[in-house]
mmCIF file with all atom_site columns, C-alpha atoms in Angstrom:
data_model
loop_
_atom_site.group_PDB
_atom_site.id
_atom_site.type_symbol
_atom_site.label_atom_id
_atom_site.label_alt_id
_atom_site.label_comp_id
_atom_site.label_asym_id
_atom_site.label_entity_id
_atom_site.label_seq_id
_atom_site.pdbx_PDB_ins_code
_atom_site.Cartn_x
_atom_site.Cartn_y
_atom_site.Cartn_z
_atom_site.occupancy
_atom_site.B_iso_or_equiv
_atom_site.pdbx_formal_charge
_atom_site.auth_seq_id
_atom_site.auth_comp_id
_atom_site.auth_asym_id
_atom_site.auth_atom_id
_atom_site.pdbx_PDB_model_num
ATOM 1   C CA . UNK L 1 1   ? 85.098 -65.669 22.105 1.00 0.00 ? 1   UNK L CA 1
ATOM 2   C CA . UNK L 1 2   ? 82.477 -64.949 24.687 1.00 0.00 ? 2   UNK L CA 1
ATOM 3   C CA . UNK L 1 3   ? 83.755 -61.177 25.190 1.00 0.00 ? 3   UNK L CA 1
ATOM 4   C CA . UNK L 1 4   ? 83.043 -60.849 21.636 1.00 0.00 ? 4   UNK L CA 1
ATOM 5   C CA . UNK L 1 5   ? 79.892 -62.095 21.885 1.00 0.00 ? 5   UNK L CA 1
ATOM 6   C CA . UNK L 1 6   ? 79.396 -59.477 24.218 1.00 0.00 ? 6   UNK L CA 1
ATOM 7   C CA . UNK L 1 7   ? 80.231 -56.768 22.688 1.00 0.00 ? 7   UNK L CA 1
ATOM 8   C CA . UNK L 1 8   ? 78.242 -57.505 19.995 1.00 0.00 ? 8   UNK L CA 1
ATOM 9   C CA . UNK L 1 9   ? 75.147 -58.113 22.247 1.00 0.00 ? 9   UNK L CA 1
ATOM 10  C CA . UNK L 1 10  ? 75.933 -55.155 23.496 1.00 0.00 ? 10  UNK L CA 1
ATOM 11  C CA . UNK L 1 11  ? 76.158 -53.296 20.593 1.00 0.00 ? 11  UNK L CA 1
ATOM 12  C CA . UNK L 1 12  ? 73.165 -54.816 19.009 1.00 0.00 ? 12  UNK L CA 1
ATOM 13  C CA . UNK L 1 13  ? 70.886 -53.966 22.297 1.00 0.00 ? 13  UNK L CA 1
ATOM 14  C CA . UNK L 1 14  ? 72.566 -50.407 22.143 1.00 0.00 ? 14  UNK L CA 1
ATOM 15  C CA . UNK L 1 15  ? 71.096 -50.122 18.430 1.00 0.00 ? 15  UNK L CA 1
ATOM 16  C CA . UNK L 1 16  ? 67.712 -51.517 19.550 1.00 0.00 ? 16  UNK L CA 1
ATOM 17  C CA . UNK L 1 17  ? 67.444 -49.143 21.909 1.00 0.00 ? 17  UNK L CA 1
ATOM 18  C CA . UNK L 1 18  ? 68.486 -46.336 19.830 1.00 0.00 ? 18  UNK L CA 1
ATOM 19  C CA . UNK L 1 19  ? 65.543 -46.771 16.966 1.00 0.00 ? 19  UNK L CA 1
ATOM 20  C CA . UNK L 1 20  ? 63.065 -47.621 19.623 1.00 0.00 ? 20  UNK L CA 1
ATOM 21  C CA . UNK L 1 21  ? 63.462 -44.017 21.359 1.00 0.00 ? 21  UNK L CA 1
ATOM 22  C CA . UNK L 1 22  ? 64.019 -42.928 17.737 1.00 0.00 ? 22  UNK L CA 1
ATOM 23  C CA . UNK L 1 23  ? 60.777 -44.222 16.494 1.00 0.00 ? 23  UNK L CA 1
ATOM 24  C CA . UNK L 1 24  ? 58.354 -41.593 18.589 1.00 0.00 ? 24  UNK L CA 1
ATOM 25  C CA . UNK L 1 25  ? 60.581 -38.772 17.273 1.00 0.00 ? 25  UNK L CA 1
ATOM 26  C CA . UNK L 1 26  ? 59.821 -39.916 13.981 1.00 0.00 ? 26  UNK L CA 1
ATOM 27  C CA . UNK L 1 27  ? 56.071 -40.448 14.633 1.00 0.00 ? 27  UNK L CA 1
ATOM 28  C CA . UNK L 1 28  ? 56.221 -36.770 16.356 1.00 0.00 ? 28  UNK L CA 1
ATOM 29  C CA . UNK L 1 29  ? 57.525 -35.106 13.352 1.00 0.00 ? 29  UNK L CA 1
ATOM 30  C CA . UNK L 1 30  ? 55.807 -36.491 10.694 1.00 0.00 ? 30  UNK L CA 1
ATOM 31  C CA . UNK L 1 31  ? 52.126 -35.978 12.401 1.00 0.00 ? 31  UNK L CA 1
ATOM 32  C CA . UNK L 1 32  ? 53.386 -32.347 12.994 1.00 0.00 ? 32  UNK L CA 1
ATOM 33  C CA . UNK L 1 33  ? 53.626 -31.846 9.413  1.00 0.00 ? 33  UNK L CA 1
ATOM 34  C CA . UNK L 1 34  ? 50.181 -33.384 8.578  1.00 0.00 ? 34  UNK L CA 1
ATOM 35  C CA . UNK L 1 35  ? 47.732 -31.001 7.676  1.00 0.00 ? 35  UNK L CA 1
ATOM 36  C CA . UNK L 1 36  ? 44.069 -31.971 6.808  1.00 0.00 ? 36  UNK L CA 1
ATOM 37  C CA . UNK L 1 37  ? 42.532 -30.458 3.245  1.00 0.00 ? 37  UNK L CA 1
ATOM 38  C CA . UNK L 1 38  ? 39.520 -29.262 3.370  1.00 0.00 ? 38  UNK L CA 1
ATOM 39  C CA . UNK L 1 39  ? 37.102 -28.499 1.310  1.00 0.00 ? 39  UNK L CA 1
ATOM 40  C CA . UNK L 1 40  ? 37.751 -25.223 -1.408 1.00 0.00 ? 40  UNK L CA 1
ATOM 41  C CA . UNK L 1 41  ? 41.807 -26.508 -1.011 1.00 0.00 ? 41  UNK L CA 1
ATOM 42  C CA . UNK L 1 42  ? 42.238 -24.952 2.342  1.00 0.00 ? 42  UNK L CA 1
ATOM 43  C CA . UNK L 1 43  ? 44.212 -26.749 4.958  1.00 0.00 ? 43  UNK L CA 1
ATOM 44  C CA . UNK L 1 44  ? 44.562 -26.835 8.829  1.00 0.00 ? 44  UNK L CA 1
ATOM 45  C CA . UNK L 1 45  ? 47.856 -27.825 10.157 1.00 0.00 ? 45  UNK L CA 1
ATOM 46  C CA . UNK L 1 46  ? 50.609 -27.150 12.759 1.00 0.00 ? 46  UNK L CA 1
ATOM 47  C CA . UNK L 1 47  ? 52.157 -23.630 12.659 1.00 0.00 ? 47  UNK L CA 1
ATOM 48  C CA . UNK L 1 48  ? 55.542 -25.652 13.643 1.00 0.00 ? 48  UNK L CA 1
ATOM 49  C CA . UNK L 1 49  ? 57.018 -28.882 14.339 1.00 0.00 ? 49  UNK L CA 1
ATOM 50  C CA . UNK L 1 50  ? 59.129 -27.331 17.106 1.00 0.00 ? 50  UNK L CA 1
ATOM 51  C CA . UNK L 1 51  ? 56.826 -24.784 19.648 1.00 0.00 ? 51  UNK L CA 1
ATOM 52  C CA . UNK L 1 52  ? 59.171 -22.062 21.065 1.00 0.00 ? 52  UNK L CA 1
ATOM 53  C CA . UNK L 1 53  ? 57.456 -22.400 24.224 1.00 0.00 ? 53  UNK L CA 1
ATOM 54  C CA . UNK L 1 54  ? 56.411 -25.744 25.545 1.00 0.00 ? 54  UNK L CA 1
ATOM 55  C CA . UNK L 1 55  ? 53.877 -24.529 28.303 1.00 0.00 ? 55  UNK L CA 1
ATOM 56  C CA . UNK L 1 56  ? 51.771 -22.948 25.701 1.00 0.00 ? 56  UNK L CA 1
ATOM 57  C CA . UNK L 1 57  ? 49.367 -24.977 23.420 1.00 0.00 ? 57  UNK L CA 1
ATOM 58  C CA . UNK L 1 58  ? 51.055 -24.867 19.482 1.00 0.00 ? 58  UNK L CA 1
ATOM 59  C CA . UNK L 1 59  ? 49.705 -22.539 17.615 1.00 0.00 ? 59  UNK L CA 1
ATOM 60  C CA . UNK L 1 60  ? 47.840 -23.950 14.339 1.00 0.00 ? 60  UNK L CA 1
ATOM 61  C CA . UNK L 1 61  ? 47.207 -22.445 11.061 1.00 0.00 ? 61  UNK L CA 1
ATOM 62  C CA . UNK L 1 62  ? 44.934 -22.453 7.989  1.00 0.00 ? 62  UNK L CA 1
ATOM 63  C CA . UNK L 1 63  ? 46.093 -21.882 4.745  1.00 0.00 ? 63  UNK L CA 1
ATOM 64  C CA . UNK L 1 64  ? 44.831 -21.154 1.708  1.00 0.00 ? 64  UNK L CA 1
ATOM 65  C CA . UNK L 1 65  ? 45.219 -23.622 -1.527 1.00 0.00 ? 65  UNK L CA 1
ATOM 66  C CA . UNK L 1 66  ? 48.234 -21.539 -2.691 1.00 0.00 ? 66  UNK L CA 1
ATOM 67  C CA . UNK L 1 67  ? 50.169 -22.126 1.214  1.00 0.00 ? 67  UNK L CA 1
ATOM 68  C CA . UNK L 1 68  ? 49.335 -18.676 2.488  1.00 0.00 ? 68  UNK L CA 1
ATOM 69  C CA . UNK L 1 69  ? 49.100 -18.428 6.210  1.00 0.00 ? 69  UNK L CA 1
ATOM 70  C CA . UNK L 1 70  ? 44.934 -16.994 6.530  1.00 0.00 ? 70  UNK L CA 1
ATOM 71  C CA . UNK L 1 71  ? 44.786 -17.510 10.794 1.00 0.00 ? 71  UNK L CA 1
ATOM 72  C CA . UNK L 1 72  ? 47.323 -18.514 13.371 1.00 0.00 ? 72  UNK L CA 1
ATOM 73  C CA . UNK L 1 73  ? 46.541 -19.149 16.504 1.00 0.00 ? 73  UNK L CA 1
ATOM 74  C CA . UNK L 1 74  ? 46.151 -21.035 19.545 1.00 0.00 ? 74  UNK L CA 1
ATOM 75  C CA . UNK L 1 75  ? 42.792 -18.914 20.371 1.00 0.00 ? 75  UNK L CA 1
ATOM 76  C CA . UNK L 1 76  ? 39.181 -20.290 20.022 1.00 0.00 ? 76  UNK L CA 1
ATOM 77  C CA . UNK L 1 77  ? 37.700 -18.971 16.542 1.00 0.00 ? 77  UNK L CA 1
ATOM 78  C CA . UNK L 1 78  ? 34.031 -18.287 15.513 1.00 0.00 ? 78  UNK L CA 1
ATOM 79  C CA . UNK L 1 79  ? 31.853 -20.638 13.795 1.00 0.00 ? 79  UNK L CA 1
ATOM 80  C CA . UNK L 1 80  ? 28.723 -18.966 12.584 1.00 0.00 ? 80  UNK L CA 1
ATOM 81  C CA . UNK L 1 81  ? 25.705 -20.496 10.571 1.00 0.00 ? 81  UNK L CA 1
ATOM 82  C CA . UNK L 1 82  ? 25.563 -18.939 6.768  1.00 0.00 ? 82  UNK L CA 1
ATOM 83  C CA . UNK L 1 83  ? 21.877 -16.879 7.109  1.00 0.00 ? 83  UNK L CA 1
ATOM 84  C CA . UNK L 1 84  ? 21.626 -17.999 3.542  1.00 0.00 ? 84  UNK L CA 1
ATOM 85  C CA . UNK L 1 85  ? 22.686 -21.688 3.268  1.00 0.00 ? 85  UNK L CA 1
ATOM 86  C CA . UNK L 1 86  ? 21.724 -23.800 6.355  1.00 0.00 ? 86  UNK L CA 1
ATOM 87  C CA . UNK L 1 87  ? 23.854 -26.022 4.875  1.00 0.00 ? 87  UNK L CA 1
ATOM 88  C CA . UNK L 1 88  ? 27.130 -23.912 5.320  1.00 0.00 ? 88  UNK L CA 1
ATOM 89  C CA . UNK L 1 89  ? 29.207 -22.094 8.039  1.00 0.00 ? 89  UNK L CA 1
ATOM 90  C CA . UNK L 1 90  ? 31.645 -19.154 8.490  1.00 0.00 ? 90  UNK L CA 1
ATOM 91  C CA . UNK L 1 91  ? 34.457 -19.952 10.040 1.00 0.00 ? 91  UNK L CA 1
ATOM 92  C CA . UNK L 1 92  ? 35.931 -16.718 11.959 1.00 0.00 ? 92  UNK L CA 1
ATOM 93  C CA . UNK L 1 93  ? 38.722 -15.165 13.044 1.00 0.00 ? 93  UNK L CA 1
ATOM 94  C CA . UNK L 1 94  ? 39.956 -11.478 13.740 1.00 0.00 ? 94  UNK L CA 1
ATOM 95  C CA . UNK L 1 95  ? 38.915 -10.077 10.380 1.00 0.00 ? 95  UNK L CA 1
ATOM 96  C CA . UNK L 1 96  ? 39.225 -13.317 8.391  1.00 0.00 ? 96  UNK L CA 1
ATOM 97  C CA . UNK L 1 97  ? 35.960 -14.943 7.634  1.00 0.00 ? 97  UNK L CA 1
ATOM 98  C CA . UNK L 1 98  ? 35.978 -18.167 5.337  1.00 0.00 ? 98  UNK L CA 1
ATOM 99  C CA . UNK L 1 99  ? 32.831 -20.430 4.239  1.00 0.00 ? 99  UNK L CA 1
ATOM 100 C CA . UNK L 1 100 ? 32.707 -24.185 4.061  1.00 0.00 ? 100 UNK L CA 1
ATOM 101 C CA . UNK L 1 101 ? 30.433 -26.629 3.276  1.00 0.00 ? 101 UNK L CA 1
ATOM 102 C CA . UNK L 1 102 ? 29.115 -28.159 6.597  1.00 0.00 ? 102 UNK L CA 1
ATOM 103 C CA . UNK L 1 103 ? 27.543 -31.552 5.408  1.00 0.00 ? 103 UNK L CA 1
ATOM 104 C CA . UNK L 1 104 ? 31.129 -33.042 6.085  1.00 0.00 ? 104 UNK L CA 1
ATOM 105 C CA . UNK L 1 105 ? 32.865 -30.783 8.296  1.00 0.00 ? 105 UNK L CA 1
ATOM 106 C CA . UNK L 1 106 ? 30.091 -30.147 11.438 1.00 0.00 ? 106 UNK L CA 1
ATOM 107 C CA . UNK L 1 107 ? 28.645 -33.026 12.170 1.00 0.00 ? 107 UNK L CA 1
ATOM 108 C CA . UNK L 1 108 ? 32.531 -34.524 12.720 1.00 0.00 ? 108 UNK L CA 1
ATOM 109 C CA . UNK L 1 109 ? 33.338 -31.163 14.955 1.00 0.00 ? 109 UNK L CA 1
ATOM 110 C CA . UNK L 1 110 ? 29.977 -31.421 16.712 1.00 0.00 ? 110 UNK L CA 1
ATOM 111 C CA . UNK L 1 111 ? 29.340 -34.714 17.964 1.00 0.00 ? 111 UNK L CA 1
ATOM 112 C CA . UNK L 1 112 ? 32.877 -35.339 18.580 1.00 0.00 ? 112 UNK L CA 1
ATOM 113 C CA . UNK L 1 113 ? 33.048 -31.976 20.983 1.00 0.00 ? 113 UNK L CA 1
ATOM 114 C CA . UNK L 1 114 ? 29.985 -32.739 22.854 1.00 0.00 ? 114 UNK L CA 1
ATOM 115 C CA . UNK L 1 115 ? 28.426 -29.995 21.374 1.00 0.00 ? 115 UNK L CA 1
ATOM 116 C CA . UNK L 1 116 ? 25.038 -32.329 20.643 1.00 0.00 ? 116 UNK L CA 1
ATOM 117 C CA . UNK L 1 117 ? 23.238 -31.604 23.624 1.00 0.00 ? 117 UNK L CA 1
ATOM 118 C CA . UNK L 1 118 ? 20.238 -29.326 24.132 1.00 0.00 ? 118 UNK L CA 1
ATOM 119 C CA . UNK L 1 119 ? 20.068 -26.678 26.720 1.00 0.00 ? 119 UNK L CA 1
ATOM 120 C CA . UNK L 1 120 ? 18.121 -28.954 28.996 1.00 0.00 ? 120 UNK L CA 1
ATOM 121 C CA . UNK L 1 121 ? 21.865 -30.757 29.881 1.00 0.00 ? 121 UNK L CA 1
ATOM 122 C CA . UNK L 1 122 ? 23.249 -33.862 29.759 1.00 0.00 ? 122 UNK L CA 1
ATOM 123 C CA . UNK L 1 123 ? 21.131 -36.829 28.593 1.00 0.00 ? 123 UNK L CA 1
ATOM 124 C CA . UNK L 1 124 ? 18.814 -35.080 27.182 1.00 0.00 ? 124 UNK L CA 1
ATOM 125 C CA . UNK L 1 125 ? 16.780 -37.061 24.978 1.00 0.00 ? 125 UNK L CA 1
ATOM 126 C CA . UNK L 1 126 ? 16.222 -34.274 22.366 1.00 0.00 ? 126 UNK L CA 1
ATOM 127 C CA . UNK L 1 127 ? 19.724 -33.246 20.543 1.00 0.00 ? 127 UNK L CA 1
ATOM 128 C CA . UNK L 1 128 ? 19.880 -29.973 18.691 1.00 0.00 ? 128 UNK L CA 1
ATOM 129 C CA . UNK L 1 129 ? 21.812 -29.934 15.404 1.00 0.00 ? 129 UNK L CA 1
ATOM 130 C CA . UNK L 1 130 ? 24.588 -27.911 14.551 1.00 0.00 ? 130 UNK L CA 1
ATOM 131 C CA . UNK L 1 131 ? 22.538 -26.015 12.143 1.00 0.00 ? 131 UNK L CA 1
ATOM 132 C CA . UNK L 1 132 ? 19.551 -25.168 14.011 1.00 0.00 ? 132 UNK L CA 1
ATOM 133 C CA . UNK L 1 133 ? 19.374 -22.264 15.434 1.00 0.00 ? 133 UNK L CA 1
ATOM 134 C CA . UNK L 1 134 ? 19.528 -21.606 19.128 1.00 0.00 ? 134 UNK L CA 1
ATOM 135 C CA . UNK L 1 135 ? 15.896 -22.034 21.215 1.00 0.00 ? 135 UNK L CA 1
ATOM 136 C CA . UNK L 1 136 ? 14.745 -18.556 22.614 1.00 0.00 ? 136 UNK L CA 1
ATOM 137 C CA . UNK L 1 137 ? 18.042 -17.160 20.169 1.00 0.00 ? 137 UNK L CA 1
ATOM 138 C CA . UNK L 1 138 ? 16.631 -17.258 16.482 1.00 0.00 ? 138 UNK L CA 1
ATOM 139 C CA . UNK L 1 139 ? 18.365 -14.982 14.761 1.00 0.00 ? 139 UNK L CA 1
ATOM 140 C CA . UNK L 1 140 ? 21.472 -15.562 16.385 1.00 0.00 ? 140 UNK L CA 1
ATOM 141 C CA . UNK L 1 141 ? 24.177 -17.237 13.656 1.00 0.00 ? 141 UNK L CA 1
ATOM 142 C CA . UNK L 1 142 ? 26.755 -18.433 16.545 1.00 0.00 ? 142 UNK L CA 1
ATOM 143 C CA . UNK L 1 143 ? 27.524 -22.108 16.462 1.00 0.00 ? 143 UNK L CA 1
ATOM 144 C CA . UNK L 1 144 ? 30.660 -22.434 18.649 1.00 0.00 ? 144 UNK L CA 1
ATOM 145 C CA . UNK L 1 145 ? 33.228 -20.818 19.717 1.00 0.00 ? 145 UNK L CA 1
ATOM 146 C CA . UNK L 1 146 ? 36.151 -23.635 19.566 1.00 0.00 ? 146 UNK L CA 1
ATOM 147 C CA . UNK L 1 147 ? 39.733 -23.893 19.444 1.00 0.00 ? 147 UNK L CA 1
ATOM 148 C CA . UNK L 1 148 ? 41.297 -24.491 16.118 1.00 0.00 ? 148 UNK L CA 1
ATOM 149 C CA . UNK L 1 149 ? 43.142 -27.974 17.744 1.00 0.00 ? 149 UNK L CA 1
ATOM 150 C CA . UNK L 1 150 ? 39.415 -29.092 18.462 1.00 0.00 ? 150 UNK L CA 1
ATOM 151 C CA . UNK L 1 151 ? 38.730 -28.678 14.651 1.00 0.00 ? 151 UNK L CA 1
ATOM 152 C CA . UNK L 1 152 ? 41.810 -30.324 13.781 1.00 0.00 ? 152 UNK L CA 1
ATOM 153 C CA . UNK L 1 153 ? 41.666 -33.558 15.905 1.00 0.00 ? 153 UNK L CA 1
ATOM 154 C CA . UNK L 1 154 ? 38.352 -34.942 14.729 1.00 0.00 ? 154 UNK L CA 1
ATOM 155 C CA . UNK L 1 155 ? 38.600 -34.618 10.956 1.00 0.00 ? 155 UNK L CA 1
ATOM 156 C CA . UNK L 1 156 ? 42.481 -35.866 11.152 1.00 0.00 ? 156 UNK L CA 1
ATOM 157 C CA . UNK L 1 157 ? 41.038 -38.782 12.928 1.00 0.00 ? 157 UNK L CA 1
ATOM 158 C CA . UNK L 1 158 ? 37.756 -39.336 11.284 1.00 0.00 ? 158 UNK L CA 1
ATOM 159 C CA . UNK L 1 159 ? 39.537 -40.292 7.764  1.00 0.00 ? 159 UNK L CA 1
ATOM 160 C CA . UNK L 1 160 ? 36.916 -38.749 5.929  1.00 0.00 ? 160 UNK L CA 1
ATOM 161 C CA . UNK L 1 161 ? 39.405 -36.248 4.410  1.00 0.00 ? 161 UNK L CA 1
ATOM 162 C CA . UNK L 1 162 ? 42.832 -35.876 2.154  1.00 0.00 ? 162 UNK L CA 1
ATOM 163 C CA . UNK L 1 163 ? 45.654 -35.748 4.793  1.00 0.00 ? 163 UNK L CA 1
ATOM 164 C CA . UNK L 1 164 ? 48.666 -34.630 3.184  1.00 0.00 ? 164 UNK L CA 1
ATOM 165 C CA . UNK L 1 165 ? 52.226 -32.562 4.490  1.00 0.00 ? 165 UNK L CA 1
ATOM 166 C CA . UNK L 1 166 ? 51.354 -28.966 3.725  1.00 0.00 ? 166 UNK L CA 1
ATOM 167 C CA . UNK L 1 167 ? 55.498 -28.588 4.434  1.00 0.00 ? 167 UNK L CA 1
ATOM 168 C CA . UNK L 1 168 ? 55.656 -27.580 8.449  1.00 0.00 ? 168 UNK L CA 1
ATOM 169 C CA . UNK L 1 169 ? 58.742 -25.191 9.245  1.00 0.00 ? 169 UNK L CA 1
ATOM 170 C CA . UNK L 1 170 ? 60.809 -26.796 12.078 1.00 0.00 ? 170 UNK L CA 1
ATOM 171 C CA . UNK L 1 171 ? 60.480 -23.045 13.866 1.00 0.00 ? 171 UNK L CA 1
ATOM 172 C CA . UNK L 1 172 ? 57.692 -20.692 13.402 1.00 0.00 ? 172 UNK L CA 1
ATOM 173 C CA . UNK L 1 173 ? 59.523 -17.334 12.770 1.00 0.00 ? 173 UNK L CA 1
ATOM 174 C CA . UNK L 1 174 ? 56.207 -15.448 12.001 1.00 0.00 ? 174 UNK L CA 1
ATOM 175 C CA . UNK L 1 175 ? 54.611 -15.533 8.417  1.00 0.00 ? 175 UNK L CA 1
#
């Protein structure tokens, strides 16, 4: 009787243990496939679930309402100010150059980068806004130049925005 008991202990701590190192798997995957929709339909996500090589940072992507793949990469991309809207921004990449509303988006990206501190340093008491230009620079547009993961972290996070699976490929073969 008691070596049955056993066994059964056994195998009920060997199932225990199995869906508790099964459960961050699980969490892994489906936050890999979890892209954030943005305003005009487009969405940032993961390039893959699976990166080819671990030592590199994963390569994200934003697509276009219909799923098309518009940048990839790991690289920092350009965010400019629109010279006609203060209200908007380019985002920028290679030759791909896409507008969005900034109300939403900015201040999110901004503050949570550390980006609200004027060019007299760290605790400053005067912050400069994301859409005011820079002092001594006036005409130039140049907001940031920021990785696309530092986009992607604070609106994921913030809740503010549709979070949906935009349908990840385990392995990024190219697009």
């Amino acid at each position: 009787m008691t070596r049955r008991w056993s066994k059964r202990v056994l195998i009920g701590c060997a199932v225990f243990a199995g869906l508790c190192a099964a459960w961050p798997a699980y969490l892994f995957v489906t936050n890999s496939r979890l892209c954030v929709v943005l305003p005009g339909g487009y969405m940032l996500g993961y390039a893959s679930i699976l990166n080819p090589n671990p030592l590199a940072m994963p390569d994200l992507v934003l697509r276009d309402s219909s799923g098309k793949v518009l940048i990839k990469t790991d690289d920092f991309v350009r965010l400019d100010r629109d010279p006609d809207d203060p209200t908007r921004f380019y985002l920028r990449y290679s030759d791909v150059s896409v507008n969005f509303p900034g109300e939403k988006l900015m201040p999110l990206i901004w503050y949570w980068n550390g980006w609200y501190w004027d060019d007299e340093g760290l605790g400053a008491a005067k912050r400069r806004k994301w859409n005011e230009p820079k002092p001594g620079l006036p005409r130039d547009l140049s907001i940031m130049a920021i990785g696309l993961s530092l986009i992607y972290d604070p609106l994921i996070r913030s809740g503010e925005f549709d979070v949906e699976s935009c349908n990840t490929p385990w392995f990024d073969w190219g697009e």
